[in-house]
Coordinates of C-alpha atoms in Angstrom, one line a residue:
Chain V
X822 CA 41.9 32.3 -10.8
X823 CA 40.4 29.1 -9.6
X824 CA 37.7 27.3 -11.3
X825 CA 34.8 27.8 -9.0
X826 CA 33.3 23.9 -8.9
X827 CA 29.4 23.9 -9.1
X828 CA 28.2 22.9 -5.1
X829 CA 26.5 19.9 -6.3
X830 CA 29.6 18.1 -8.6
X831 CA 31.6 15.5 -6.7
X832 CA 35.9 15.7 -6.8
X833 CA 36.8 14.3 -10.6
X834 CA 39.1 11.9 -9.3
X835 CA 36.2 10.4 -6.9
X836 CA 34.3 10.4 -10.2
X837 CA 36.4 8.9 -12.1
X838 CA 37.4 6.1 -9.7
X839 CA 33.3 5.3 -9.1
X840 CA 33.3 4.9 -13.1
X841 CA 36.6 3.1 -13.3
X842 CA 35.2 0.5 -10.6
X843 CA 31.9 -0.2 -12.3
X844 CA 33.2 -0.2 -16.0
X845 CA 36.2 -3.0 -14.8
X846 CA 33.1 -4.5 -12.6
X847 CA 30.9 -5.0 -15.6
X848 CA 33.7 -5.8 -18.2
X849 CA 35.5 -8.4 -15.8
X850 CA 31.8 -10.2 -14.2
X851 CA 29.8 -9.7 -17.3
X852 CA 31.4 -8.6 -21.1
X853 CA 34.1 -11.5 -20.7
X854 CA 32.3 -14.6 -19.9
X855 CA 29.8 -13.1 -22.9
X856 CA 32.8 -13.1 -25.0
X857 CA 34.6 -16.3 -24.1
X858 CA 31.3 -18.2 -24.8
X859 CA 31.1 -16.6 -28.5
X860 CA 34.6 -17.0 -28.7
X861 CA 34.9 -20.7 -27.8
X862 CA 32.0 -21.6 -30.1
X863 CA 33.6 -20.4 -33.0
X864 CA 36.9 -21.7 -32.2
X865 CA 37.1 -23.8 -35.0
X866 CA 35.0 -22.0 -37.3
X867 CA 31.4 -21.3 -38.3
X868 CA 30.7 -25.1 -39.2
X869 CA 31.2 -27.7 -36.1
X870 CA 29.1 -24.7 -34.6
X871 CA 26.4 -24.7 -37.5
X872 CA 26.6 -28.9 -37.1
X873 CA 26.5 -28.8 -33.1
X874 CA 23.3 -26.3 -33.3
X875 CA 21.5 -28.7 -36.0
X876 CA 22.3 -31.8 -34.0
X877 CA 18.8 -33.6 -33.1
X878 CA 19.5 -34.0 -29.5
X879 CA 20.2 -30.2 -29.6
X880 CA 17.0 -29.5 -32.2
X881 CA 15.3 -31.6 -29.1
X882 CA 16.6 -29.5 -26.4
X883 CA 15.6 -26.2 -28.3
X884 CA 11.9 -27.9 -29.1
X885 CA 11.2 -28.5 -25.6
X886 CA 12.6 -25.5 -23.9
X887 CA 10.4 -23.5 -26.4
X888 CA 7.6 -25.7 -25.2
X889 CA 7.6 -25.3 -21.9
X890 CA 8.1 -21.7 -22.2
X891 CA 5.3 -21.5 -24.8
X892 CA 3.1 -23.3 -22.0
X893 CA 4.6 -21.6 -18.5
X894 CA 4.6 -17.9 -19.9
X895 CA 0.8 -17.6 -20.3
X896 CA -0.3 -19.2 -17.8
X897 CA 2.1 -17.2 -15.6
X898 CA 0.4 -14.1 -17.5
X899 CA -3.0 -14.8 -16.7
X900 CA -2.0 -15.8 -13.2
X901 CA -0.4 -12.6 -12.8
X902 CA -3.1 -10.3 -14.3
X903 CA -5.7 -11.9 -11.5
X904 CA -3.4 -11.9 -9.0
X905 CA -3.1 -7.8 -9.1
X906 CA -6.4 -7.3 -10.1
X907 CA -7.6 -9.2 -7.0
X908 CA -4.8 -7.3 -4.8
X909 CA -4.9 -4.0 -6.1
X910 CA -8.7 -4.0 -6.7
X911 CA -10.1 -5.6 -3.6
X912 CA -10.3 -5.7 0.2
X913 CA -9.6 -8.8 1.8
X914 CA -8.3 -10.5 4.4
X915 CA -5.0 -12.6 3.6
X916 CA -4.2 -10.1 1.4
X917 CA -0.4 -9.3 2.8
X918 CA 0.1 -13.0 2.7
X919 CA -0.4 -13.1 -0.9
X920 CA 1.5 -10.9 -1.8
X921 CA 4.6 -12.5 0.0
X922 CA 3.8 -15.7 -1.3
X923 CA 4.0 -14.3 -4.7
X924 CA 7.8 -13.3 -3.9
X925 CA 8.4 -17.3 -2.6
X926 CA 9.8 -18.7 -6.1
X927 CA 12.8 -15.3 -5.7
X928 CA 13.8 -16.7 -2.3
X929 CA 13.5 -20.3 -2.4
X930 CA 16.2 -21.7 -4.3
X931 CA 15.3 -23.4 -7.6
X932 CA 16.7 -27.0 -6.3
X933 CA 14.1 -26.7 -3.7
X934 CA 11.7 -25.9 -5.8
X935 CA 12.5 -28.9 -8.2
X936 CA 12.9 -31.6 -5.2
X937 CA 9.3 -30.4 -4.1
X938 CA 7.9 -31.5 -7.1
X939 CA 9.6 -34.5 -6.5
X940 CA 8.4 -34.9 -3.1
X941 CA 4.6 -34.8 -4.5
X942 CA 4.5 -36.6 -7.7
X943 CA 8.0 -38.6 -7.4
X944 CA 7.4 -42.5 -6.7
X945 CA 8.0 -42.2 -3.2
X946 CA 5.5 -39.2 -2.9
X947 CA 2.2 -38.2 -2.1
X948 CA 0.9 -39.0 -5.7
X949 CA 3.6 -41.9 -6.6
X950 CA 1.8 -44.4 -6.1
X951 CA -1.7 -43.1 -7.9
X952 CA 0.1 -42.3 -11.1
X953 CA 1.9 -45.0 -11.7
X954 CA -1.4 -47.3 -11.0
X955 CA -2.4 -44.2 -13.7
X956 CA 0.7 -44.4 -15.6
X957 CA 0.7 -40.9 -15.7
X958 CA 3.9 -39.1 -15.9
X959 CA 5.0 -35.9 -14.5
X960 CA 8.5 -36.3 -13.3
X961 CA 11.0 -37.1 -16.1
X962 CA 8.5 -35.7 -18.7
X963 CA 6.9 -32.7 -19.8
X964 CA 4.7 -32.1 -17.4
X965 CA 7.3 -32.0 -14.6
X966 CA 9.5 -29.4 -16.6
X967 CA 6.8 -27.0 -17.2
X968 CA 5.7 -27.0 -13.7
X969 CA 8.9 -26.4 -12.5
X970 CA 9.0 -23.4 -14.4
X971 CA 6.0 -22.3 -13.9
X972 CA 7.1 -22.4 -10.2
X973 CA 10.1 -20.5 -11.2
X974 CA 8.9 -17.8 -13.2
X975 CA 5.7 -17.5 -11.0
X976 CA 6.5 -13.8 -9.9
X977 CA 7.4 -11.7 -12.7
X978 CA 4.3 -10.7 -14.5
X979 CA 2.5 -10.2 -10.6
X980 CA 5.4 -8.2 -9.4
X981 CA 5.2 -6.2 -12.9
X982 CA 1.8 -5.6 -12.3
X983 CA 1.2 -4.6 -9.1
X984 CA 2.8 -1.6 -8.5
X985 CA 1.6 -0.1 -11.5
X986 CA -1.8 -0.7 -11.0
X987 CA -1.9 0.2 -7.5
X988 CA -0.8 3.8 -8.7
X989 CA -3.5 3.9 -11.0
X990 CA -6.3 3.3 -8.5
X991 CA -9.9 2.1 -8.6
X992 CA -10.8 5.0 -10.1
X993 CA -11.2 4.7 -13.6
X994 CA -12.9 1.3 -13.2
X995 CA -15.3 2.5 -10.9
X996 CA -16.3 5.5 -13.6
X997 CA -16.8 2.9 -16.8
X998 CA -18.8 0.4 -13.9
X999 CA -21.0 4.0 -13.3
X1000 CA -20.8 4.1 -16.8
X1001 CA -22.5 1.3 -17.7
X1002 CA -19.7 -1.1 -18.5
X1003 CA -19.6 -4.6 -17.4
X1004 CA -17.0 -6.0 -15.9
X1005 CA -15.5 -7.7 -18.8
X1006 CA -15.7 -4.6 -21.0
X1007 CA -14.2 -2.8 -18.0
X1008 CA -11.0 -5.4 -18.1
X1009 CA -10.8 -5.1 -21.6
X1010 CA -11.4 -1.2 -22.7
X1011 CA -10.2 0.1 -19.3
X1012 CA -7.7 -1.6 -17.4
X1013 CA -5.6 -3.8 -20.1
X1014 CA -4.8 -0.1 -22.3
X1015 CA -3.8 1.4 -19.3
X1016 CA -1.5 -1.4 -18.2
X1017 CA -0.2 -3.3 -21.4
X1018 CA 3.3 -1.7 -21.5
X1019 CA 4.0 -3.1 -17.7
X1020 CA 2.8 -6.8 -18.9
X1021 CA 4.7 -6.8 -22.0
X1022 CA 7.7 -5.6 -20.2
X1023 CA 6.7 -9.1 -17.3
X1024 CA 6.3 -11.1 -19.7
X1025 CA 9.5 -10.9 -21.7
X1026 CA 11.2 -10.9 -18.3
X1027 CA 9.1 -14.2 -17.9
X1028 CA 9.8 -15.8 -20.9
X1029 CA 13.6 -14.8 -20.5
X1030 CA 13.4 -16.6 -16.7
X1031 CA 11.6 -19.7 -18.2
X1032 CA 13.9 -20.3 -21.0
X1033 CA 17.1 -19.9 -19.6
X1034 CA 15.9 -21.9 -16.1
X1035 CA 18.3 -24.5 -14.5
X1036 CA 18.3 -25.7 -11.4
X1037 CA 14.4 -26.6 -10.8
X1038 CA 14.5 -28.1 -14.2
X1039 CA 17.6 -29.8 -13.8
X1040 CA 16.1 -32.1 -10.5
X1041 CA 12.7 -33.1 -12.2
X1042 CA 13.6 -33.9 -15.7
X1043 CA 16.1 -36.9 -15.2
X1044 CA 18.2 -35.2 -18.2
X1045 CA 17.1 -37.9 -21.2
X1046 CA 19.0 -36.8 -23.8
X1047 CA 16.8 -36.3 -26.8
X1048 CA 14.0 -36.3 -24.9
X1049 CA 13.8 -34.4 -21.4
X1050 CA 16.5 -32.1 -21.7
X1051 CA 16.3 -28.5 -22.0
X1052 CA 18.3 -25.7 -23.7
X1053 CA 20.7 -25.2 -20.7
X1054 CA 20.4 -28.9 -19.2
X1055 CA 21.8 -29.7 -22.7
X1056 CA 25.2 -27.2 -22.3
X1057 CA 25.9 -29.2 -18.8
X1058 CA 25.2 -33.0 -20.7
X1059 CA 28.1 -31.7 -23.9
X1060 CA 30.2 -29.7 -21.7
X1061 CA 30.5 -33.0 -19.0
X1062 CA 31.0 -35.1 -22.3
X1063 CA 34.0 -32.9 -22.7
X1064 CA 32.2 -31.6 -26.0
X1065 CA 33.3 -27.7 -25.9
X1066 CA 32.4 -26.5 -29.6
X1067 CA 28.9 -28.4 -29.1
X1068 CA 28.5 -27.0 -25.4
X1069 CA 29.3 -23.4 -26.3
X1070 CA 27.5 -23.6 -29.3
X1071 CA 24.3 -24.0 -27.4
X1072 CA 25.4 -21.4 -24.8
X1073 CA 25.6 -18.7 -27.4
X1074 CA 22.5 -19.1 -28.9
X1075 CA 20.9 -18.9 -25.3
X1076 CA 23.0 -16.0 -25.2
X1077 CA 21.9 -14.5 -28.1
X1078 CA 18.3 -15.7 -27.0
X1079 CA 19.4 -13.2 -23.8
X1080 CA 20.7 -10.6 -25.8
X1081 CA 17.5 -10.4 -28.0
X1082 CA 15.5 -10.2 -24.9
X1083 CA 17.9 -7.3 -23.6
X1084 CA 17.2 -5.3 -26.6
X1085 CA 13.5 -5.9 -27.0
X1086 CA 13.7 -5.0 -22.8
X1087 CA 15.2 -1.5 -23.9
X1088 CA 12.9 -1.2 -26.2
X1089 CA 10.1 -1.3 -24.2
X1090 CA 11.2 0.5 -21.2
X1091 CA 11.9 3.6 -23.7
X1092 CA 8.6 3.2 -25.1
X1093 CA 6.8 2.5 -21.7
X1094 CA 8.4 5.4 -19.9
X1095 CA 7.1 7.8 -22.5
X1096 CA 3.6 6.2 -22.1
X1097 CA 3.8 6.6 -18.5
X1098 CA 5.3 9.9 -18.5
X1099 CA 2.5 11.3 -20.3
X1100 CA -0.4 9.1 -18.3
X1101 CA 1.2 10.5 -14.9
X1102 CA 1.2 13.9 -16.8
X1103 CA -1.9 15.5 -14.6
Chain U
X763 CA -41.7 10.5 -8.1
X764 CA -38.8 11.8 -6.0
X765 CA -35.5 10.5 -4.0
X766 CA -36.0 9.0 -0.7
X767 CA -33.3 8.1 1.3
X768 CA -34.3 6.0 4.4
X769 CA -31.4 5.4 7.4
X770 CA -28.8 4.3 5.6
X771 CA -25.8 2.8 7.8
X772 CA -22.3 2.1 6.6
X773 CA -19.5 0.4 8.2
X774 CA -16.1 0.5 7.5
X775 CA -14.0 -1.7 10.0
X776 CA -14.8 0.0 12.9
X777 CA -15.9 3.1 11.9
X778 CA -19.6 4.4 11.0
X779 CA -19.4 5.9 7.7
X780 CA -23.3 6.6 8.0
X781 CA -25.6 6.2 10.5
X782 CA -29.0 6.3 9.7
X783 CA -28.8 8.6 7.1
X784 CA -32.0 10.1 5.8
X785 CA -33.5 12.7 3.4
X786 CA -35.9 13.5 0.8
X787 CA -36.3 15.4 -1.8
X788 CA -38.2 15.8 -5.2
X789 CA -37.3 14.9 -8.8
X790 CA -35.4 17.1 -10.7
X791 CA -33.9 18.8 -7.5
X792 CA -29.9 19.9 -7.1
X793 CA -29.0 19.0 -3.4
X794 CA -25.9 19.7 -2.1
X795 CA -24.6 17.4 0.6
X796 CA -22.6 19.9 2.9
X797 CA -20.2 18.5 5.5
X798 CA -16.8 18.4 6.9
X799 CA -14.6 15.7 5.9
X800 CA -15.5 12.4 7.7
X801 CA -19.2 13.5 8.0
X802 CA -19.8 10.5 5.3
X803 CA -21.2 12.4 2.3
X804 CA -19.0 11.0 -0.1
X805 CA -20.2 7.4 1.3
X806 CA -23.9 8.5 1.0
X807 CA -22.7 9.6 -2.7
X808 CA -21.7 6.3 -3.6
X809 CA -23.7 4.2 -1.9
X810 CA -26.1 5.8 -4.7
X811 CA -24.0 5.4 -7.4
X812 CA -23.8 1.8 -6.5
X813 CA -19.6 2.4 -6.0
X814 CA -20.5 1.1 -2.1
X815 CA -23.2 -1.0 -0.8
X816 CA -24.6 0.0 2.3
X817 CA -25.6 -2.2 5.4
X818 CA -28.7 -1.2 6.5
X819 CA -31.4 1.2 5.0
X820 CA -33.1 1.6 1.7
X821 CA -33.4 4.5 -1.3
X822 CA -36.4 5.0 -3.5
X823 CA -35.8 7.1 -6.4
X824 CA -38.4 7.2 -9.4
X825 CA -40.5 4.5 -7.7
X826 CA -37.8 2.2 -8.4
X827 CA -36.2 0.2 -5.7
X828 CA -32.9 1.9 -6.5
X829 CA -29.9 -0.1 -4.0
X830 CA -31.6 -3.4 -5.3
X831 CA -30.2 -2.4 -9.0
X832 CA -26.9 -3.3 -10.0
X833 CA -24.7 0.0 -10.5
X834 CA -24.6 -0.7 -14.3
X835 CA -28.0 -0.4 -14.9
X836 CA -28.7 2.6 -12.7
X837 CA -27.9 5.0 -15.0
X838 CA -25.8 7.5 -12.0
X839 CA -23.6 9.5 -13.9
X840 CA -20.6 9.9 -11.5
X841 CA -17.9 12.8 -11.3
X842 CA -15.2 12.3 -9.9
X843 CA -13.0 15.0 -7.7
X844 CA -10.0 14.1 -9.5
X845 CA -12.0 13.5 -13.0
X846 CA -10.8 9.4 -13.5
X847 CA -10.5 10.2 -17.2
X848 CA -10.0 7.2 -19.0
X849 CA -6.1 8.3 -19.9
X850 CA -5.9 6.1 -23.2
X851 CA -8.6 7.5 -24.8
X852 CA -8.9 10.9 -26.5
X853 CA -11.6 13.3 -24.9
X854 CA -14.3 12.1 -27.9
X855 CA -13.7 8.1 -27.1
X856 CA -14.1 9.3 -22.7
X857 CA -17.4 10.6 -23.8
X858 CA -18.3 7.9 -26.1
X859 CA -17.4 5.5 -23.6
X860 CA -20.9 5.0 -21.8
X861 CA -22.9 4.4 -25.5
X862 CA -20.5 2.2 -26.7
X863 CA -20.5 -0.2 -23.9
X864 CA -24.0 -0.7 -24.3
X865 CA -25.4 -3.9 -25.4
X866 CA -25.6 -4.5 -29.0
X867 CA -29.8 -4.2 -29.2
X868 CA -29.5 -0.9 -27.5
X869 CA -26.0 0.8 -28.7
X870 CA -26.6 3.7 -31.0
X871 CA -25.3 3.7 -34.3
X872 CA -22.1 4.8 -34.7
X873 CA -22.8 8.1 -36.3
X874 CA -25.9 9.1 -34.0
X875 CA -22.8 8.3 -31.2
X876 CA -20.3 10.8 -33.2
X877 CA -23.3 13.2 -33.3
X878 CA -24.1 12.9 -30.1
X879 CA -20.3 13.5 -28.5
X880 CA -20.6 16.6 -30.8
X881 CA -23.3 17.8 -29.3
X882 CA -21.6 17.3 -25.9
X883 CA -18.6 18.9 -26.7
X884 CA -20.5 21.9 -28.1
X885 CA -22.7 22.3 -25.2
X886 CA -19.3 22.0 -22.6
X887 CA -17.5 24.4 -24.7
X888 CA -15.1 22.1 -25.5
X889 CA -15.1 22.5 -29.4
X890 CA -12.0 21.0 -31.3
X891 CA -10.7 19.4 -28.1
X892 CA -11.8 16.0 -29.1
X893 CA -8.9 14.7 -30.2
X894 CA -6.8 16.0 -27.5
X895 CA -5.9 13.4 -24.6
X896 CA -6.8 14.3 -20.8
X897 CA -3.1 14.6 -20.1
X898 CA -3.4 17.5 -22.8
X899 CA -6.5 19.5 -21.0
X900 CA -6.6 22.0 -17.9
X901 CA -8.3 21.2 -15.1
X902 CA -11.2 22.8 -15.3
X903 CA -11.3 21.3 -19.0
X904 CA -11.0 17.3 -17.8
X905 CA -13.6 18.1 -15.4
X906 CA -15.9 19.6 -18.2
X907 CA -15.0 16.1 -20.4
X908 CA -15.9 14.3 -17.1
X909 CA -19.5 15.7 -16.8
X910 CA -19.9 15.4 -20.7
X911 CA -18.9 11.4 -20.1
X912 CA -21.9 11.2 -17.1
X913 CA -24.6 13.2 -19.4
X914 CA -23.8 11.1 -22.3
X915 CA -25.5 8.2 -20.8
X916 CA -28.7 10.2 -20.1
X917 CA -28.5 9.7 -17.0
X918 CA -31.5 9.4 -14.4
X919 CA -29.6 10.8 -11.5
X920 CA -26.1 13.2 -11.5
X921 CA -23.4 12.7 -8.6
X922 CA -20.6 15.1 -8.4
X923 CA -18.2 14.0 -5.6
X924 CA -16.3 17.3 -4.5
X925 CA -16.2 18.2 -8.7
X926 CA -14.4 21.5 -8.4
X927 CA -12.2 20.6 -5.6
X928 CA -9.4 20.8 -7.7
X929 CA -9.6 23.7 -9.5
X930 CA -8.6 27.4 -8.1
X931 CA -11.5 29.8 -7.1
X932 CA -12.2 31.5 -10.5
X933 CA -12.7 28.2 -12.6
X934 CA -14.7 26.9 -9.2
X935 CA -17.3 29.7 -9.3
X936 CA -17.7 29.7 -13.7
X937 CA -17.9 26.5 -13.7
X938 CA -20.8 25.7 -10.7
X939 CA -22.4 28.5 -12.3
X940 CA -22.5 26.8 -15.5
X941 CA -22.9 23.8 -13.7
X942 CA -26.1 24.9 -11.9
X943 CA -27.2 25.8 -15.8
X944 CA -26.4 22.4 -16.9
X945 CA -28.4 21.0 -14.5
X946 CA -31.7 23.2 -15.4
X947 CA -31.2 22.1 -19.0
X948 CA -30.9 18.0 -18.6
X949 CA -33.6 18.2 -15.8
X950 CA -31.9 15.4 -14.1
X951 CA -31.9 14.6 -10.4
X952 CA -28.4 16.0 -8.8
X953 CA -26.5 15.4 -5.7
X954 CA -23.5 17.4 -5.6
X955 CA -21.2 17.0 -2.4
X956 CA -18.9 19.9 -1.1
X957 CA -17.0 20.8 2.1
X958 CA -17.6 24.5 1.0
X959 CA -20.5 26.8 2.0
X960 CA -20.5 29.3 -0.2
X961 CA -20.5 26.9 -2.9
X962 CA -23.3 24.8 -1.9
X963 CA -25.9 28.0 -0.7
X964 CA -25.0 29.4 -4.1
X965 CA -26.2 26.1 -6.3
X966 CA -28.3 23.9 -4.6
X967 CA -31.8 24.0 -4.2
X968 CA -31.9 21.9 -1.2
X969 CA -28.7 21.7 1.5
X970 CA -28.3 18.8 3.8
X971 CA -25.5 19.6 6.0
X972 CA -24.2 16.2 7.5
X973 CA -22.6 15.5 10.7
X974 CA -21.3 12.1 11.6
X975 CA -23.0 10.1 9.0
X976 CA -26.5 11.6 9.9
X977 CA -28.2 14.3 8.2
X978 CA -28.0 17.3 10.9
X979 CA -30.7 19.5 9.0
X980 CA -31.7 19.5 5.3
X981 CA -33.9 22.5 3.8
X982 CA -33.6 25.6 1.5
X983 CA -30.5 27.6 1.6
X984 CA -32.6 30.2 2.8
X985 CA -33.7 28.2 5.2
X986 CA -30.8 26.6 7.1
X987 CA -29.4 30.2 6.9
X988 CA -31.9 31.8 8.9
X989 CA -32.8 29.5 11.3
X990 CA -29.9 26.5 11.8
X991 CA -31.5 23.7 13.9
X992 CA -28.8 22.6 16.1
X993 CA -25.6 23.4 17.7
X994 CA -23.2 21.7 15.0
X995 CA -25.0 23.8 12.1
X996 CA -25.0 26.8 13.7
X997 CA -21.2 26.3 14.5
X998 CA -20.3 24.9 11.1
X999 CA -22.2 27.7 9.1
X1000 CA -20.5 30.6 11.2
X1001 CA -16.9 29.3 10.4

């Protein structure tokens, strides 16, 4: 007798060809590269990797692309958490075109968004000529860096946000405002618990974005070695100086830095889709 | 001493929410704002819980000049149709919430606070439910938690917004009854808005049945019964 197949189950060779396809996608596009770039590092053992790491120009790179992260991420935070408040919360006009610009820094392309910062505060720019009678620097320097990842990484915690709160509604706010509350206890007892999963889960997304950011970086920081380079500008300067071990080296650890993120990612969405599970429970 | 409501307007867009609103009624009274939807009771309901502002028109209630307060400091316990629970907390912190929001010089200590959410949770039958979380409750139990939460605050004036339009008609008619009971007991000003008849002859003490954002006729249930003023109450009443 033949099996009878349940209505809903596809063909098992269509099945198995759909998981074939994405398992030789991943492992070809994404598990290699991973690989090589471990693999490569540690070609010649655990210590020109352990000296490449511990290099100062590298110790450099890592300080400033934890700076720069340390300084983009929360701003970008509190920029987001106004930005959906003000769009989920209120009426008002320009609204739609908020929310678009918002998405700009995901379709402009990060060399764009580097050369406009270069177009404003460069020497030739708007501001050139007022910072230098200030000697103030912005390109080539910290400054320049940080805003060009603060451009960058610009939409994550908003585009987090916003979706999440919009399902939750005015309500609750408007019962602790009856209530009594003010607005800052409202903020802090009302909306923050009910959306603190959803920014944590933005932020690390942020943080990952911020540290691992190229292109915009690459065009204002003028790549001074020891001084203006970051993490991944860093791989490019040892990698063109045909210095593989050292170049790798740096890529794994932003690799690992990416992996770490992956897993505290999981993490979160597990622990975050049980909290909303049980808050859209009603 | 009593509620006066004086042609109140609203405007959203291009629609009239209100228009020139206006009713009275004494202290202590349960009124029932009876409409169909669009008729802008809920509007009129939260224009006096300070939710909405309104354009034009003023409200006196317990000679104070009640739109010129800030909603915080009105003291309108609001109920919501669909409860707005605060989902984090368990039922004891949602009723708690109103004390301990209050400014340090007139927050109750922390155990007249526990004793007080006791007493709540007592009087709304909700005994050992305090620890549960509103995810964890029935309908007709969140709303209960809900209108523990308003009375908490001591409230001057009670809004219900449509409270039982979620529940199924058993838990409805227990729980206006009880309602109605709750009301008596707190002696506290009420204005409870419903699309349903029935429910609003059996509570209120005064109906206003609305039409358009203006009050068509207000009066005892008896009264707008027996003798409906206009065409649109007449029609509405024998549907």
């Amino acid at each position: 007798m033949k099996k009878n197949r349940a209505a809903t189950d596809d063909p098992p060779l269509l099945r198995i060809l759909l998981c074939g396809i994405a398992f030789v996608f991943i492992g070809l596009f994404l598990v290699l590269p991973l690989l090589v770039v471990f693999s490569e590092a540690l070609a010649a053992g655990l210590g020109p990797v352990w000296a490449a790491v511990t290099d100062s120009d590298t110790l450099a790179a890592i300080r400033l692309s934890l700076l720069a992260a340390a300084i983009a991420v929360p701003l970008n935070t509190v920029f987001g958490i106004a930005a959906s408040w003000a769009i989920v919360k209120f009426d008002f006009p320009g609204k739609a075109f908020l929310v678009t610009l918002i998405d700009l820094p995901f379709s402009v392309s990060p060399v764009v968004a580097g050369l406009i910062y270069v177009l404003v505060f460069g020497r030739q720019g708007w501001f050139g000529s007022w910072l230098t009678d200030h000697d103030i620097h912005i390109l080539f320097a910290l400054p320049g860096i940080v805003l060009a990842t603060i451009f960058v990484t610009f939409p994550f915690v908003a585009r987090e946000l916003i979706p999440l709160m919009s399902d939750q509604g005015r309500e609750e706010e408007e019962a602790a405002l009856s209530l009594g509350a003010s607005g800052f206890a409202t903020f802090w007892r009302v909306t923050l618990p009910n959306i603190k999963w959803g920014l944590l889960y933005g932020i690390l997304l942020c943080n990952a974005r911020a540290l691992g950011e190229f292109g915009a970086v690459s065009v204002v920081s003028g790549h001074i070695r020891g001084q203006t380079n970051t993490m991944p500008l860093h791989v490019e300067l040892l990698y063109n100086n045909y210095d593989y071990v050292g170049a790798f080296s740096v890529a794994a650890l932003l690799a690992l830095l990416a992996l770490l993120t992956l897993a505290l990612k999981s993490f979160l969405e597990w622990r975050y889709a049980d909290e909303l599970a049980a808050v859209h429970r009603h | 001493m009593s509620l006066i409501i004086d042609s109140l307007s609203k405007r959203f867009g291009n629609f009239a929410a209100l228009n020139g609103a206006s009713l009275t009624a004494p202290q202590g009274a349960f009124v029932a704002l009876l409409g169909p939807s669009g008729s802008g009771k809920t509007t009129l309901l939260r224009i006096l819980g300070g939710l909405e502002g309104a354009d034009h028109g003023t409200v006196r209630f317990a000679d104070m000049n009640w739109l010129d307060m800030p909603a915080r400091e009105r003291k309108a316990g609001f109920v919501f149709q669909h409860y707005a629970l605060f989902r984090h907390m368990n039922v004891a912190r949602n009723i708690a919430f109103g004390l301990e929001v209050r400014p340090r010089a007139q927050r109750p200590a922390k155990a007249d606070i526990k004793r007080r959410v006791h007493e709540l949770l007592a009087m709304m039958q909700l005994d050992g439910l305090g620890d549960r979380y509103p995810s964890q409750l029935s309908g007709g139990q969140r709303q209960r938690v809900a209108l523990a939460r308003a009375l908490a605050i001591e409230p001057r004036m009670l809004l219900l917004d449509e409270p039982f339009g979620a529940l199924d008609a058993k838990v409805r008619k227990e729980l206006r009854i009880w309602l109605r009971h709750i009301h008596d007991k707190a002696g506290v000003t009420t204005v409870f808005v419903t699309h349903d008849q029935e429910e609003a002859f059996a509570v209120a003490d005064l109906v206003a049945v609305m039409n358009q954002g203006r009050i068509e006729q207000m009066g005892t249930p008896q009264d707008v019964r027996r003798d409906p003023r206009t065409k649109f109450v007449s029609e509405f009443l024998a549907v």
